[in-house]
Tab-separated table of C-alpha atoms in Angstrom:
chain	number	residue	atom	x	y	z
A	663	MET	CA	-5.688	-12.519	21.603
A	664	GLY	CA	-5.205	-14.530	18.456
A	665	VAL	CA	-7.539	-15.328	15.610
A	666	ASN	CA	-8.874	-18.677	14.406
A	667	VAL	CA	-7.664	-19.147	10.654
A	668	ALA	CA	-9.065	-21.688	8.278
A	669	VAL	CA	-6.988	-22.406	5.045
A	670	VAL	CA	-8.972	-23.932	2.282
A	671	GLY	CA	-6.766	-25.871	-0.392
A	672	VAL	CA	-4.053	-26.234	2.236
A	673	THR	CA	-2.315	-29.035	0.416
A	674	GLY	CA	-1.885	-27.098	-2.835
A	675	ALA	CA	1.002	-25.079	-3.956
A	676	VAL	CA	-0.590	-21.807	-2.831
A	677	GLY	CA	-1.994	-23.379	0.499
A	678	THR	CA	1.306	-24.678	1.423
A	679	GLU	CA	2.909	-21.159	0.946
A	680	MET	CA	0.146	-19.536	2.928
A	681	LEU	CA	1.075	-21.713	5.933
A	682	ARG	CA	4.651	-20.912	5.657
A	683	VAL	CA	3.867	-17.105	5.236
A	684	LEU	CA	1.532	-17.005	8.472
A	685	GLU	CA	4.309	-18.697	10.421
A	686	ARG	CA	7.034	-16.539	8.987
A	687	ARG	CA	5.084	-13.324	9.707
A	688	ASN	CA	4.128	-14.471	13.127
A	689	PHE	CA	0.349	-14.100	12.346
A	690	PRO	CA	-1.461	-14.418	15.465
A	691	VAL	CA	-3.163	-17.659	14.919
A	692	ASP	CA	-4.902	-19.087	17.886
A	693	GLU	CA	-6.459	-22.077	15.974
A	694	LEU	CA	-5.326	-23.266	12.597
A	695	ARG	CA	-7.887	-25.390	10.693
A	696	PRO	CA	-6.409	-26.856	7.497
A	697	LEU	CA	-8.965	-27.840	4.935
A	698	ALA	CA	-8.907	-29.778	1.693
A	699	SER	CA	-10.759	-32.429	-0.222
A	700	SER	CA	-11.522	-35.877	1.180
A	701	ARG	CA	-8.563	-37.280	-0.796
A	702	SER	CA	-6.209	-35.237	1.471
A	703	ALA	CA	-8.182	-35.400	4.616
A	704	GLY	CA	-6.288	-37.191	7.511
A	705	LYS	CA	-2.990	-36.037	6.277
A	706	ASN	CA	-0.853	-33.791	8.369
A	707	VAL	CA	0.579	-30.348	7.566
A	708	ILE	CA	3.468	-28.838	9.669
A	709	PHE	CA	2.625	-25.486	11.399
A	710	ARG	CA	5.059	-24.054	14.009
A	711	GLY	CA	6.826	-27.239	14.382
A	712	LYS	CA	3.624	-29.200	15.106
A	713	GLU	CA	1.542	-31.687	12.888
A	714	VAL	CA	-1.906	-30.548	12.263
A	715	PRO	CA	-4.348	-32.828	10.651
A	716	VAL	CA	-6.125	-31.860	7.528
A	717	GLN	CA	-9.862	-31.896	7.650
A	718	GLU	CA	-12.205	-32.563	4.833
A	719	LEU	CA	-13.902	-29.268	3.637
A	720	THR	CA	-17.590	-29.290	4.431
A	721	ALA	CA	-20.354	-26.701	4.831
A	722	ASP	CA	-19.627	-26.973	8.619
A	723	SER	CA	-15.781	-26.229	8.452
A	724	PHE	CA	-16.032	-22.676	9.476
A	725	GLU	CA	-17.609	-22.811	12.935
A	726	ASP	CA	-15.693	-20.505	15.283
A	727	MET	CA	-13.306	-19.402	12.448
A	728	ASN	CA	-12.550	-15.746	12.068
A	729	ILE	CA	-10.597	-15.573	8.850
A	730	GLY	CA	-10.797	-18.096	5.929
A	731	LEU	CA	-7.999	-18.056	3.384
A	732	PHE	CA	-9.159	-19.831	0.228
A	733	SER	CA	-7.085	-21.168	-2.562
A	734	ALA	CA	-8.677	-24.221	-3.932
A	735	GLY	CA	-10.249	-23.168	-7.035
A	736	SER	CA	-13.110	-21.032	-8.216
A	737	SER	CA	-15.811	-23.664	-8.155
A	738	ILE	CA	-14.936	-24.596	-4.476
A	739	SER	CA	-14.934	-20.944	-3.632
A	740	ARG	CA	-18.378	-20.347	-5.142
A	741	LYS	CA	-19.736	-23.457	-3.195
A	742	PHE	CA	-18.073	-22.842	0.120
A	743	VAL	CA	-17.583	-19.037	0.760
A	744	PRO	CA	-21.291	-18.518	1.516
A	745	TYR	CA	-21.010	-21.107	4.321
A	746	ALA	CA	-17.984	-19.354	5.756
A	747	ILE	CA	-19.953	-16.005	5.600
A	748	GLU	CA	-22.838	-17.493	7.317
A	749	LYS	CA	-20.502	-18.275	10.283
A	750	ASN	CA	-19.034	-14.677	10.405
A	751	CYS	CA	-15.679	-15.942	8.947
A	752	VAL	CA	-14.288	-13.167	6.601
A	753	VAL	CA	-12.891	-14.708	3.541
A	754	VAL	CA	-9.813	-13.759	1.523
A	755	ASP	CA	-10.373	-15.686	-1.605
A	756	ASN	CA	-7.295	-16.275	-3.924
A	757	THR	CA	-9.433	-17.398	-6.896
A	758	SER	CA	-11.232	-15.496	-9.735
A	759	ALA	CA	-14.667	-16.389	-8.278
A	760	PHE	CA	-15.482	-13.017	-6.823
A	761	ARG	CA	-12.848	-10.717	-8.085
A	762	MET	CA	-15.079	-8.663	-10.443
A	763	ASP	CA	-18.249	-8.604	-8.328
A	764	GLU	CA	-19.535	-5.411	-7.522
A	765	GLY	CA	-19.146	-4.833	-3.791
A	766	VAL	CA	-16.166	-7.085	-3.403
A	767	PRO	CA	-12.825	-5.414	-2.846
A	768	LEU	CA	-10.077	-6.522	-4.995
A	769	VAL	CA	-7.037	-5.645	-2.910
A	770	VAL	CA	-3.260	-5.196	-3.211
A	771	PRO	CA	-2.561	-3.743	0.263
A	772	GLU	CA	0.282	-1.537	-0.865
A	773	VAL	CA	-2.084	-0.047	-3.624
A	774	ASN	CA	-5.662	0.105	-2.348
A	775	ALA	CA	-5.820	-1.190	1.150
A	776	ASP	CA	-8.542	1.662	1.900
A	777	LYS	CA	-10.873	-0.752	0.207
A	778	ILE	CA	-10.718	-3.372	2.813
A	779	PRO	CA	-13.009	-1.908	5.386
A	780	GLY	CA	-15.831	-1.792	2.720
A	781	HIS	CA	-15.996	-5.695	2.502
A	782	ASN	CA	-19.302	-7.756	3.097
A	783	GLY	CA	-17.588	-10.957	4.289
A	784	ILE	CA	-15.290	-11.497	1.018
A	785	ILE	CA	-12.008	-9.775	-0.041
A	786	ALA	CA	-10.657	-10.920	-3.366
A	787	ASN	CA	-7.004	-11.529	-4.048
A	788	PRO	CA	-6.103	-10.465	-7.621
A	789	ASN	CA	-4.435	-12.627	-10.096
A	790	CYS	CA	-0.732	-13.139	-9.496
A	791	SER	CA	0.195	-11.349	-12.694
A	792	THR	CA	-1.801	-8.426	-12.013
A	793	ILE	CA	-0.420	-7.759	-8.406
A	794	GLN	CA	3.056	-7.391	-9.382
A	795	LEU	CA	1.971	-5.054	-12.327
A	796	VAL	CA	-0.111	-2.746	-10.238
A	797	LEU	CA	2.542	-2.321	-7.664
A	798	VAL	CA	4.540	-0.637	-10.262
A	799	LEU	CA	1.857	1.132	-12.321
A	800	LYS	CA	0.159	2.793	-9.028
A	801	PRO	CA	2.998	5.364	-8.206
A	802	ILE	CA	3.515	6.203	-11.852
A	803	HIS	CA	-0.175	6.590	-12.723
A	804	ASP	CA	-0.574	8.795	-9.475
A	805	THR	CA	2.338	10.954	-10.623
A	806	VAL	CA	2.071	11.416	-14.407
A	807	LYS	CA	-1.225	9.562	-15.432
A	808	ILE	CA	-0.749	6.628	-17.608
A	809	ARG	CA	-2.261	6.884	-21.110
A	810	ARG	CA	-1.633	3.278	-22.166
A	811	VAL	CA	-0.003	-0.015	-21.011
A	812	VAL	CA	1.113	-2.834	-23.200
A	813	VAL	CA	2.014	-6.099	-21.127
A	814	SER	CA	3.579	-9.314	-22.185
A	815	THR	CA	3.993	-11.906	-19.363
A	816	TYR	CA	6.443	-14.840	-18.941
A	817	GLN	CA	4.667	-16.990	-16.419
A	818	ALA	CA	6.101	-19.842	-14.391
A	819	VAL	CA	4.572	-23.302	-14.371
A	820	SER	CA	3.971	-23.254	-10.767
A	821	GLY	CA	0.974	-20.789	-11.409
A	822	ALA	CA	-0.679	-23.907	-12.907
A	823	GLY	CA	-0.313	-26.027	-9.776
A	824	LEU	CA	1.871	-28.774	-8.265
A	825	LYS	CA	0.757	-31.388	-10.914
A	826	ALA	CA	1.916	-28.923	-13.633
A	827	LEU	CA	5.277	-28.627	-11.894
A	828	ASP	CA	5.435	-32.421	-11.758
A	829	GLU	CA	4.725	-32.797	-15.307
A	830	LEU	CA	7.357	-30.258	-16.533
A	831	LYS	CA	9.984	-32.049	-14.409
A	832	LYS	CA	9.082	-35.392	-15.823
A	833	GLU	CA	8.698	-34.162	-19.363
A	834	SER	CA	12.242	-32.376	-19.290
A	835	GLU	CA	13.818	-35.544	-18.109
A	836	HIS	CA	11.925	-37.636	-20.788
A	837	ILE	CA	13.130	-35.216	-23.454
A	838	LEU	CA	16.785	-35.030	-22.286
A	839	ALA	CA	16.821	-38.905	-22.146
A	840	ASP	CA	15.491	-39.045	-25.705
A	841	LYS	CA	12.776	-41.304	-24.893
A	842	GLY	CA	10.388	-40.161	-27.667
A	843	GLU	CA	6.748	-38.866	-27.279
A	844	PHE	CA	5.827	-37.715	-23.869
A	845	ASN	CA	2.440	-38.492	-22.459
A	846	ARG	CA	1.286	-35.359	-20.975
A	847	SER	CA	-2.059	-34.479	-19.185
A	848	ILE	CA	-1.723	-30.724	-18.010
A	849	PHE	CA	-0.496	-28.935	-20.943
A	850	PRO	CA	-1.799	-29.025	-24.554
A	851	HIS	CA	1.528	-29.045	-25.998
A	852	GLN	CA	5.194	-29.598	-25.065
A	853	MET	CA	6.004	-27.392	-22.006
A	854	ALA	CA	9.554	-28.301	-21.376
A	855	PHE	CA	12.082	-26.310	-23.416
A	856	ASN	CA	8.928	-24.504	-25.090
A	857	VAL	CA	6.851	-21.322	-24.825
A	858	LEU	CA	3.080	-21.454	-24.804
A	859	PRO	CA	1.076	-18.433	-25.648
A	860	GLN	CA	-1.865	-19.772	-23.855
A	861	ILE	CA	-2.854	-19.446	-20.171
A	862	PRO	CA	-4.964	-21.202	-18.835
A	863	GLN	CA	-3.914	-24.560	-20.394
A	864	SER	CA	-7.531	-25.526	-21.395
A	865	ASN	CA	-10.488	-23.630	-22.621
A	866	ALA	CA	-8.334	-20.446	-22.724
A	867	PHE	CA	-9.458	-18.487	-25.720
A	868	LEU	CA	-12.529	-16.209	-25.775
A	869	PRO	CA	-14.620	-14.988	-28.597
A	870	ASN	CA	-12.580	-11.673	-28.814
A	871	GLY	CA	-9.272	-13.793	-29.368
A	872	TYR	CA	-7.839	-13.065	-25.824
A	873	THR	CA	-7.388	-15.574	-23.186
A	874	ASP	CA	-9.014	-15.663	-19.857
A	875	GLU	CA	-5.932	-14.871	-18.271
A	876	GLU	CA	-5.364	-11.844	-20.394
A	877	MET	CA	-8.900	-10.540	-19.652
A	878	LYS	CA	-8.228	-10.982	-16.007
A	879	MET	CA	-5.297	-8.887	-15.891
A	880	ILE	CA	-7.067	-6.021	-18.100
A	881	ASN	CA	-10.244	-5.941	-15.980
A	882	GLU	CA	-8.625	-6.468	-12.471
A	883	THR	CA	-6.023	-3.672	-13.176
A	884	ARG	CA	-8.800	-1.354	-14.066
A	885	LYS	CA	-10.728	-2.112	-10.864
A	886	ILE	CA	-7.667	-2.021	-8.558
A	887	LEU	CA	-6.473	1.346	-9.937
A	888	ASP	CA	-10.166	2.571	-9.815
A	889	ASP	CA	-10.118	3.648	-13.375
A	890	SER	CA	-12.530	1.910	-15.885
A	891	SER	CA	-11.159	4.024	-18.852
A	892	PHE	CA	-7.584	2.676	-18.214
A	893	ARG	CA	-6.203	1.498	-21.539
A	894	ILE	CA	-4.316	-1.815	-21.250
A	895	THR	CA	-3.655	-4.818	-23.452
A	896	THR	CA	-1.920	-8.044	-22.633
A	897	THR	CA	-0.476	-11.340	-24.067
A	898	THR	CA	0.099	-13.910	-21.303
A	899	VAL	CA	2.616	-16.648	-21.928
A	900	ARG	CA	3.734	-19.823	-20.052
A	901	VAL	CA	7.459	-20.547	-20.048
A	902	PRO	CA	9.367	-23.554	-18.524
A	903	VAL	CA	10.284	-21.842	-15.240
A	904	PHE	CA	9.379	-23.344	-11.984
A	905	ARG	CA	8.735	-20.217	-9.932
A	906	GLY	CA	8.531	-16.527	-10.625
A	907	HIS	CA	6.604	-14.612	-13.211
A	908	SER	CA	8.240	-11.897	-15.461
A	909	GLU	CA	6.651	-9.250	-17.400
A	910	SER	CA	7.737	-6.864	-20.159
A	911	VAL	CA	5.738	-3.642	-19.648
A	912	ASN	CA	5.540	-0.669	-22.115
A	913	ILE	CA	3.889	2.369	-20.568
A	914	GLU	CA	2.810	5.623	-22.298
A	915	THR	CA	2.106	8.622	-19.892
A	916	GLU	CA	0.251	11.902	-20.210
A	917	GLU	CA	3.284	13.838	-18.839
A	918	LYS	CA	6.966	13.102	-19.343
A	919	LEU	CA	8.638	10.941	-17.021
A	920	SER	CA	12.372	10.269	-17.539
A	921	ALA	CA	13.899	6.791	-16.810
A	922	ASP	CA	15.807	8.322	-13.930
A	923	GLN	CA	12.688	9.721	-12.607
A	924	ALA	CA	10.935	6.482	-12.740
A	925	ARG	CA	13.770	4.803	-10.999
A	926	ASP	CA	13.653	7.210	-8.258
A	927	LEU	CA	9.856	7.007	-7.997
A	928	LEU	CA	9.824	3.292	-7.949
A	929	SER	CA	12.645	2.962	-5.466
A	930	LYS	CA	10.322	4.641	-2.920
A	931	ALA	CA	7.351	2.419	-3.670
A	932	GLU	CA	6.246	0.021	-0.947
A	933	GLY	CA	6.902	-3.491	-1.848
A	934	VAL	CA	9.160	-2.747	-4.925
A	935	ILE	CA	12.882	-2.922	-5.418
A	936	VAL	CA	14.618	-1.549	-8.282
A	937	LEU	CA	17.378	-3.643	-9.834
A	938	ASP	CA	18.599	-1.587	-12.841
A	939	ASP	CA	22.242	-1.588	-13.721
A	940	PRO	CA	22.333	-3.280	-17.156
A	941	SER	CA	26.050	-2.424	-17.837
A	942	ASN	CA	26.905	-4.906	-15.007
A	943	GLN	CA	24.115	-7.373	-15.789
A	944	ILE	CA	21.966	-6.283	-12.922
A	945	TYR	CA	18.164	-6.675	-13.656
A	946	PRO	CA	15.424	-8.789	-12.345
A	947	MET	CA	15.361	-12.479	-12.964
A	948	ALA	CA	12.711	-15.175	-11.888
A	949	SER	CA	15.657	-17.112	-10.226
A	950	ASP	CA	16.453	-14.119	-8.077
A	951	ALA	CA	12.702	-13.521	-7.164
A	952	ALA	CA	11.837	-17.005	-6.213
A	953	GLY	CA	11.244	-17.100	-2.456
A	954	LYS	CA	11.401	-13.156	-1.984
A	955	ASP	CA	8.496	-11.042	-0.818
A	956	GLU	CA	9.252	-8.008	-2.970
A	957	THR	CA	8.411	-7.154	-6.632
A	958	PHE	CA	11.574	-6.294	-8.695
A	959	VAL	CA	11.819	-3.817	-11.613
A	960	GLY	CA	14.520	-2.968	-13.930
A	961	ARG	CA	15.411	-2.369	-17.550
A	962	ILE	CA	13.789	0.923	-17.023
A	963	ARG	CA	14.394	2.932	-20.244
A	964	LYS	CA	12.778	5.335	-22.597
A	965	ASP	CA	10.633	4.281	-25.434
A	966	HIS	CA	11.666	6.162	-28.358
A	967	SER	CA	8.898	5.385	-30.516
A	968	VAL	CA	6.425	7.758	-28.571
A	969	GLU	CA	6.804	11.025	-26.854
A	970	ASN	CA	6.041	9.856	-23.346
A	971	GLY	CA	7.131	6.294	-23.202
A	972	LEU	CA	8.873	3.966	-20.942
A	973	ASN	CA	9.834	0.188	-21.102
A	974	MET	CA	10.553	-1.926	-18.082
A	975	TRP	CA	10.705	-5.594	-16.770
A	976	ILE	CA	8.925	-6.749	-13.612
A	977	VAL	CA	9.521	-10.053	-11.689
A	978	SER	CA	7.948	-11.294	-8.676
A	979	ASP	CA	7.340	-14.710	-7.057
A	980	ASN	CA	3.936	-15.814	-8.155
A	981	LEU	CA	3.452	-18.055	-5.135
A	982	LEU	CA	4.250	-15.460	-2.541
A	983	LYS	CA	3.412	-11.794	-3.444
A	984	GLY	CA	1.367	-13.155	-6.196
A	985	ALA	CA	-0.868	-15.245	-4.098
A	986	ALA	CA	0.009	-16.498	-0.513
A	987	LEU	CA	1.749	-13.380	0.842
A	988	ASN	CA	-0.769	-10.821	-0.626
A	989	ALA	CA	-3.684	-12.705	1.042
A	990	VAL	CA	-2.058	-12.762	4.462
A	991	GLN	CA	-1.169	-9.058	4.236
A	992	ILE	CA	-4.886	-8.631	3.524
A	993	ALA	CA	-5.605	-10.632	6.539
A	994	GLU	CA	-3.166	-8.409	8.521
A	995	LYS	CA	-5.006	-5.463	7.625
A	996	LEU	CA	-8.198	-7.000	8.573
A	997	ILE	CA	-7.082	-7.505	12.121
């Protein structure tokens, strides 16, 4: 017996990946209902070798649907998720709309799949940069208890959507051709050959000086690890990489954990691959992680500035494990 699956935002970067992941993992789809705005309605998507017409998202779109995978922005989720729930369609939401709501499980299946049965119609998919972080933090926190974490991210432009990718390509070509000032619409400053310490690209900064993205990582990590006292600080940065988020992570633990012990521990963690042989230039890179399901960790070494400290480098495909794959894995647990 298959299930009926609606994909909201199917023509976007994450929606496109959701279709690929559903097909690649042989998810038991009986009926696929691709949903998007009126601008995309009537177009076709390819699923299992067949063209499936995109339908306009409306309040009636979830009739007879069992699972809804949402990735069309927070405002769309807030408006249409209630309609899905009314039709007994369980939603896996990839936006920030419900992540911090009490009673809504925020799930990374390898970390806290036990929270899924407690849903009330909505399960939230965490922020992409949070997902790869907690996959690595969880086994360490369970073993020696983490005292404090400092994270700096290097996030790919695909995290801002297809239009952002297109702008980066065009701006890069424009600069290389020495055509003068580029007329950009997505980013507040030059993105090509530059680094922006601001995510999201507009209305990013909060009264406390952090960006919305940074506070998402802080609050979501605490919720997923089920520890409201968890000490974490973040700086999120956009880099001119197409695909794959990287993170520099400093961890201070209650008990001593050597670099070798950390490598051994993480090599056994589900969904994590250790790439750590710097003498042979082996360490995780965004170009290697792109298109891969796993989260990669390397450059694991002692932090000599504190008694029990470790530094490491974490890389993952932000469109796969950071979004589409994690959502489909949640759906797999549901069924």
